[in-house]
């Protein structure tokens, strides 16, 4: 049923775009142009992001992730999560699969959540861009305020999930 609805939406969207292009309906033309640009960006980013994530899956051992980002990592895990998030390129399209991979390899949930939050705040390309517009002082203040809040929020989410027995489904390891 869900597939049928998605197919109907896809067909309706395609018909709308084709009709808009034929009759030069401006909102439809803009939508199709924006879709084209978005799809082009995805084609440029996604293959490389998935190759890097695949290499991460193969090359990085589970023991390494558990040691540095697992339950026994302590505050070091947050440091590595933030450092990793700073260097992640590809936005949310690379961040989410990498977070899943980290969790699957034994990273603690709070560390994974910290990685996700920090990736939205302190990616280096984004920070460089930000510094050029609003200055170094603003960026430093934003980092100093945001990062502790991200860590605190991650810890609270994990405690909330544990207190309510809301477990995240175990990831089944493929052998």
PDB file of C-alpha atoms in Angstrom:
ATOM      1  CA  UNK A   1       0.000   0.000   0.000  1.00  0.00           C
ATOM      2  CA  UNK A   2       2.834   2.403   0.883  1.00  0.00           C
ATOM      3  CA  UNK A   3       4.638   1.572  -2.349  1.00  0.00           C
ATOM      4  CA  UNK A   4       1.472   2.265  -4.294  1.00  0.00           C
ATOM      5  CA  UNK A   5       1.086   5.684  -2.637  1.00  0.00           C
ATOM      6  CA  UNK A   6       4.721   6.538  -3.359  1.00  0.00           C
ATOM      7  CA  UNK A   7       4.279   5.497  -6.982  1.00  0.00           C
ATOM      8  CA  UNK A   8       1.155   7.658  -7.299  1.00  0.00           C
ATOM      9  CA  UNK A   9       3.007  10.635  -5.771  1.00  0.00           C
ATOM     10  CA  UNK A  10       5.945  10.106  -8.112  1.00  0.00           C
ATOM     11  CA  UNK A  11       3.677   9.944 -11.154  1.00  0.00           C
ATOM     12  CA  UNK A  12       1.713  13.029 -10.030  1.00  0.00           C
ATOM     13  CA  UNK A  13       4.968  14.938  -9.465  1.00  0.00           C
ATOM     14  CA  UNK A  14       6.328  13.886 -12.850  1.00  0.00           C
ATOM     15  CA  UNK A  15       3.123  14.904 -14.628  1.00  0.00           C
ATOM     16  CA  UNK A  16       3.134  18.253 -12.796  1.00  0.00           C
ATOM     17  CA  UNK A  17       6.730  18.934 -13.860  1.00  0.00           C
ATOM     18  CA  UNK A  18       6.153  17.922 -17.476  1.00  0.00           C
ATOM     19  CA  UNK A  19       2.988  20.011 -17.760  1.00  0.00           C
ATOM     20  CA  UNK A  20       4.718  22.961 -16.082  1.00  0.00           C
ATOM     21  CA  UNK A  21       7.634  22.784 -18.501  1.00  0.00           C
ATOM     22  CA  UNK A  22       5.322  22.481 -21.510  1.00  0.00           C
ATOM     23  CA  UNK A  23       3.111  25.414 -20.534  1.00  0.00           C
ATOM     24  CA  UNK A  24       5.856  27.428 -18.802  1.00  0.00           C
ATOM     25  CA  UNK A  25       4.037  27.486 -15.467  1.00  0.00           C
ATOM     26  CA  UNK A  26       6.610  29.447 -13.431  1.00  0.00           C
ATOM     27  CA  UNK A  27       6.304  27.745 -10.006  1.00  0.00           C
ATOM     28  CA  UNK A  28       6.577  24.330 -11.650  1.00  0.00           C
ATOM     29  CA  UNK A  29       9.590  25.410 -13.716  1.00  0.00           C
ATOM     30  CA  UNK A  30      11.304  26.704 -10.546  1.00  0.00           C
ATOM     31  CA  UNK A  31      10.514  23.480  -8.706  1.00  0.00           C
ATOM     32  CA  UNK A  32      11.948  21.378 -11.522  1.00  0.00           C
ATOM     33  CA  UNK A  33      15.071  23.560 -11.681  1.00  0.00           C
ATOM     34  CA  UNK A  34      15.598  23.293  -7.914  1.00  0.00           C
ATOM     35  CA  UNK A  35      15.053  19.537  -8.091  1.00  0.00           C
ATOM     36  CA  UNK A  36      17.621  19.325 -10.879  1.00  0.00           C
ATOM     37  CA  UNK A  37      20.206  21.269  -8.823  1.00  0.00           C
ATOM     38  CA  UNK A  38      19.513  19.168  -5.728  1.00  0.00           C
ATOM     39  CA  UNK A  39      19.804  15.919  -7.685  1.00  0.00           C
ATOM     40  CA  UNK A  40      23.054  17.123  -9.259  1.00  0.00           C
ATOM     41  CA  UNK A  41      24.499  17.902  -5.816  1.00  0.00           C
ATOM     42  CA  UNK A  42      23.475  14.479  -4.555  1.00  0.00           C
ATOM     43  CA  UNK A  43      25.094  12.769  -7.513  1.00  0.00           C
ATOM     44  CA  UNK A  44      28.332  14.626  -6.742  1.00  0.00           C
ATOM     45  CA  UNK A  45      28.358  13.833  -3.008  1.00  0.00           C
ATOM     46  CA  UNK A  46      26.638  10.531  -2.332  1.00  0.00           C
ATOM     47  CA  UNK A  47      28.858   8.082  -4.230  1.00  0.00           C
ATOM     48  CA  UNK A  48      31.998   9.336  -2.486  1.00  0.00           C
ATOM     49  CA  UNK A  49      30.288   9.475   0.891  1.00  0.00           C
ATOM     50  CA  UNK A  50      29.098   5.898   0.558  1.00  0.00           C
ATOM     51  CA  UNK A  51      32.516   4.721  -0.615  1.00  0.00           C
ATOM     52  CA  UNK A  52      34.122   6.322   2.446  1.00  0.00           C
ATOM     53  CA  UNK A  53      31.516   4.812   4.740  1.00  0.00           C
ATOM     54  CA  UNK A  54      32.042   1.428   3.123  1.00  0.00           C
ATOM     55  CA  UNK A  55      35.785   1.727   3.657  1.00  0.00           C
ATOM     56  CA  UNK A  56      35.121   2.712   7.266  1.00  0.00           C
ATOM     57  CA  UNK A  57      32.981  -0.394   7.683  1.00  0.00           C
ATOM     58  CA  UNK A  58      35.724  -2.620   6.331  1.00  0.00           C
ATOM     59  CA  UNK A  59      38.906  -1.026   7.641  1.00  0.00           C
ATOM     60  CA  UNK A  60      37.967   0.149  11.124  1.00  0.00           C
ATOM     61  CA  UNK A  61      37.722  -2.713  13.585  1.00  0.00           C
ATOM     62  CA  UNK A  62      34.890  -3.026  16.048  1.00  0.00           C
ATOM     63  CA  UNK A  63      37.390  -3.192  18.915  1.00  0.00           C
ATOM     64  CA  UNK A  64      38.828   0.176  17.915  1.00  0.00           C
ATOM     65  CA  UNK A  65      35.418   1.835  17.910  1.00  0.00           C
ATOM     66  CA  UNK A  66      34.490   0.209  21.229  1.00  0.00           C
ATOM     67  CA  UNK A  67      37.770   1.307  22.796  1.00  0.00           C
ATOM     68  CA  UNK A  68      37.535   4.965  21.752  1.00  0.00           C
ATOM     69  CA  UNK A  69      33.767   5.520  21.504  1.00  0.00           C
ATOM     70  CA  UNK A  70      32.239   2.670  23.520  1.00  0.00           C
ATOM     71  CA  UNK A  71      30.865   2.472  27.042  1.00  0.00           C
ATOM     72  CA  UNK A  72      34.299   2.484  28.663  1.00  0.00           C
ATOM     73  CA  UNK A  73      35.597   5.455  26.676  1.00  0.00           C
ATOM     74  CA  UNK A  74      34.414   8.088  29.162  1.00  0.00           C
ATOM     75  CA  UNK A  75      34.979  11.733  28.257  1.00  0.00           C
ATOM     76  CA  UNK A  76      37.464  10.662  25.591  1.00  0.00           C
ATOM     77  CA  UNK A  77      34.540   9.318  23.554  1.00  0.00           C
ATOM     78  CA  UNK A  78      32.963  12.756  23.382  1.00  0.00           C
ATOM     79  CA  UNK A  79      36.261  14.265  22.306  1.00  0.00           C
ATOM     80  CA  UNK A  80      36.648  11.759  19.467  1.00  0.00           C
ATOM     81  CA  UNK A  81      33.011  12.163  18.428  1.00  0.00           C
ATOM     82  CA  UNK A  82      33.427  15.937  18.170  1.00  0.00           C
ATOM     83  CA  UNK A  83      36.748  15.578  16.349  1.00  0.00           C
ATOM     84  CA  UNK A  84      35.187  13.144  13.894  1.00  0.00           C
ATOM     85  CA  UNK A  85      32.176  15.381  13.362  1.00  0.00           C
ATOM     86  CA  UNK A  86      34.445  18.354  12.571  1.00  0.00           C
ATOM     87  CA  UNK A  87      36.055  16.465   9.724  1.00  0.00           C
ATOM     88  CA  UNK A  88      32.931  14.886   8.267  1.00  0.00           C
ATOM     89  CA  UNK A  89      32.211  16.169   4.787  1.00  0.00           C
ATOM     90  CA  UNK A  90      28.975  15.621   2.935  1.00  0.00           C
ATOM     91  CA  UNK A  91      26.450  16.971   5.390  1.00  0.00           C
ATOM     92  CA  UNK A  92      23.626  14.900   6.750  1.00  0.00           C
ATOM     93  CA  UNK A  93      23.919  12.446   3.864  1.00  0.00           C
ATOM     94  CA  UNK A  94      27.289  11.272   5.152  1.00  0.00           C
ATOM     95  CA  UNK A  95      26.680  11.909   8.838  1.00  0.00           C
ATOM     96  CA  UNK A  96      23.686   9.647   9.336  1.00  0.00           C
ATOM     97  CA  UNK A  97      25.142   6.521   7.697  1.00  0.00           C
ATOM     98  CA  UNK A  98      28.408   7.048   9.565  1.00  0.00           C
ATOM     99  CA  UNK A  99      26.512   7.421  12.851  1.00  0.00           C
ATOM    100  CA  UNK A 100      24.718   4.180  12.115  1.00  0.00           C
ATOM    101  CA  UNK A 101      28.007   2.502  11.362  1.00  0.00           C
ATOM    102  CA  UNK A 102      29.517   3.798  14.614  1.00  0.00           C
ATOM    103  CA  UNK A 103      26.556   2.520  16.612  1.00  0.00           C
ATOM    104  CA  UNK A 104      26.690  -0.813  14.840  1.00  0.00           C
ATOM    105  CA  UNK A 105      30.371  -1.145  15.701  1.00  0.00           C
ATOM    106  CA  UNK A 106      29.770  -0.579  19.402  1.00  0.00           C
ATOM    107  CA  UNK A 107      29.874   3.162  19.984  1.00  0.00           C
ATOM    108  CA  UNK A 108      27.905   4.335  22.994  1.00  0.00           C
ATOM    109  CA  UNK A 109      24.564   5.973  22.189  1.00  0.00           C
ATOM    110  CA  UNK A 110      25.489   9.277  23.878  1.00  0.00           C
ATOM    111  CA  UNK A 111      28.660   9.437  21.830  1.00  0.00           C
ATOM    112  CA  UNK A 112      26.746   8.783  18.604  1.00  0.00           C
ATOM    113  CA  UNK A 113      24.209  11.467  19.501  1.00  0.00           C
ATOM    114  CA  UNK A 114      27.050  13.856  20.322  1.00  0.00           C
ATOM    115  CA  UNK A 115      28.571  13.082  16.933  1.00  0.00           C
ATOM    116  CA  UNK A 116      25.284  13.853  15.183  1.00  0.00           C
ATOM    117  CA  UNK A 117      24.743  17.086  17.093  1.00  0.00           C
ATOM    118  CA  UNK A 118      28.313  18.262  16.713  1.00  0.00           C
ATOM    119  CA  UNK A 119      28.241  17.501  12.994  1.00  0.00           C
ATOM    120  CA  UNK A 120      25.477  20.055  12.657  1.00  0.00           C
ATOM    121  CA  UNK A 121      27.398  22.663  14.624  1.00  0.00           C
ATOM    122  CA  UNK A 122      31.117  22.422  14.058  1.00  0.00           C
ATOM    123  CA  UNK A 123      31.976  20.985  10.666  1.00  0.00           C
ATOM    124  CA  UNK A 124      35.167  22.707   9.574  1.00  0.00           C
ATOM    125  CA  UNK A 125      33.993  23.801   6.084  1.00  0.00           C
ATOM    126  CA  UNK A 126      30.853  25.299   7.599  1.00  0.00           C
ATOM    127  CA  UNK A 127      32.844  27.010  10.342  1.00  0.00           C
ATOM    128  CA  UNK A 128      35.293  28.543   7.876  1.00  0.00           C
ATOM    129  CA  UNK A 129      32.359  29.837   5.869  1.00  0.00           C
ATOM    130  CA  UNK A 130      30.792  31.207   9.053  1.00  0.00           C
ATOM    131  CA  UNK A 131      33.998  32.938  10.164  1.00  0.00           C
ATOM    132  CA  UNK A 132      34.211  34.867   6.917  1.00  0.00           C
ATOM    133  CA  UNK A 133      30.780  36.373   7.541  1.00  0.00           C
ATOM    134  CA  UNK A 134      30.420  36.811  11.306  1.00  0.00           C
ATOM    135  CA  UNK A 135      33.969  36.574  12.600  1.00  0.00           C
ATOM    136  CA  UNK A 136      36.099  34.294  14.746  1.00  0.00           C
ATOM    137  CA  UNK A 137      34.740  35.584  18.057  1.00  0.00           C
ATOM    138  CA  UNK A 138      31.169  34.646  17.191  1.00  0.00           C
ATOM    139  CA  UNK A 139      32.208  31.160  16.016  1.00  0.00           C
ATOM    140  CA  UNK A 140      34.213  30.473  19.165  1.00  0.00           C
ATOM    141  CA  UNK A 141      31.337  31.590  21.378  1.00  0.00           C
ATOM    142  CA  UNK A 142      28.925  29.438  19.391  1.00  0.00           C
ATOM    143  CA  UNK A 143      31.164  26.378  19.794  1.00  0.00           C
ATOM    144  CA  UNK A 144      31.745  27.000  23.506  1.00  0.00           C
ATOM    145  CA  UNK A 145      28.009  27.329  24.133  1.00  0.00           C
ATOM    146  CA  UNK A 146      26.787  24.636  21.752  1.00  0.00           C
ATOM    147  CA  UNK A 147      29.108  21.718  22.408  1.00  0.00           C
ATOM    148  CA  UNK A 148      28.388  21.336  26.152  1.00  0.00           C
ATOM    149  CA  UNK A 149      24.664  21.583  25.413  1.00  0.00           C
ATOM    150  CA  UNK A 150      24.977  18.871  22.775  1.00  0.00           C
ATOM    151  CA  UNK A 151      26.788  16.583  25.219  1.00  0.00           C
ATOM    152  CA  UNK A 152      24.276  17.250  28.001  1.00  0.00           C
ATOM    153  CA  UNK A 153      21.369  16.641  25.642  1.00  0.00           C
ATOM    154  CA  UNK A 154      22.927  13.396  24.439  1.00  0.00           C
ATOM    155  CA  UNK A 155      23.362  12.170  27.989  1.00  0.00           C
ATOM    156  CA  UNK A 156      19.780  13.109  28.858  1.00  0.00           C
ATOM    157  CA  UNK A 157      18.392  11.325  25.801  1.00  0.00           C
ATOM    158  CA  UNK A 158      20.293   8.155  26.671  1.00  0.00           C
ATOM    159  CA  UNK A 159      19.074   8.299  30.287  1.00  0.00           C
ATOM    160  CA  UNK A 160      15.513   8.939  29.129  1.00  0.00           C
ATOM    161  CA  UNK A 161      15.648   5.946  26.822  1.00  0.00           C
ATOM    162  CA  UNK A 162      17.088   3.774  29.584  1.00  0.00           C
ATOM    163  CA  UNK A 163      14.601   4.938  32.246  1.00  0.00           C
ATOM    164  CA  UNK A 164      11.620   4.241  30.038  1.00  0.00           C
ATOM    165  CA  UNK A 165      13.062   0.985  28.735  1.00  0.00           C
ATOM    166  CA  UNK A 166      12.934   2.322  25.218  1.00  0.00           C
ATOM    167  CA  UNK A 167      15.688   0.321  23.685  1.00  0.00           C
ATOM    168  CA  UNK A 168      17.012   0.999  20.259  1.00  0.00           C
ATOM    169  CA  UNK A 169      16.711  -2.227  18.320  1.00  0.00           C
ATOM    170  CA  UNK A 170      19.895  -4.215  18.273  1.00  0.00           C
ATOM    171  CA  UNK A 171      21.752  -4.086  15.043  1.00  0.00           C
ATOM    172  CA  UNK A 172      22.146  -7.506  13.568  1.00  0.00           C
ATOM    173  CA  UNK A 173      25.720  -8.108  12.571  1.00  0.00           C
ATOM    174  CA  UNK A 174      26.178  -9.652   9.194  1.00  0.00           C
ATOM    175  CA  UNK A 175      28.710 -12.430   9.219  1.00  0.00           C
TER     176      UNK A 175
END
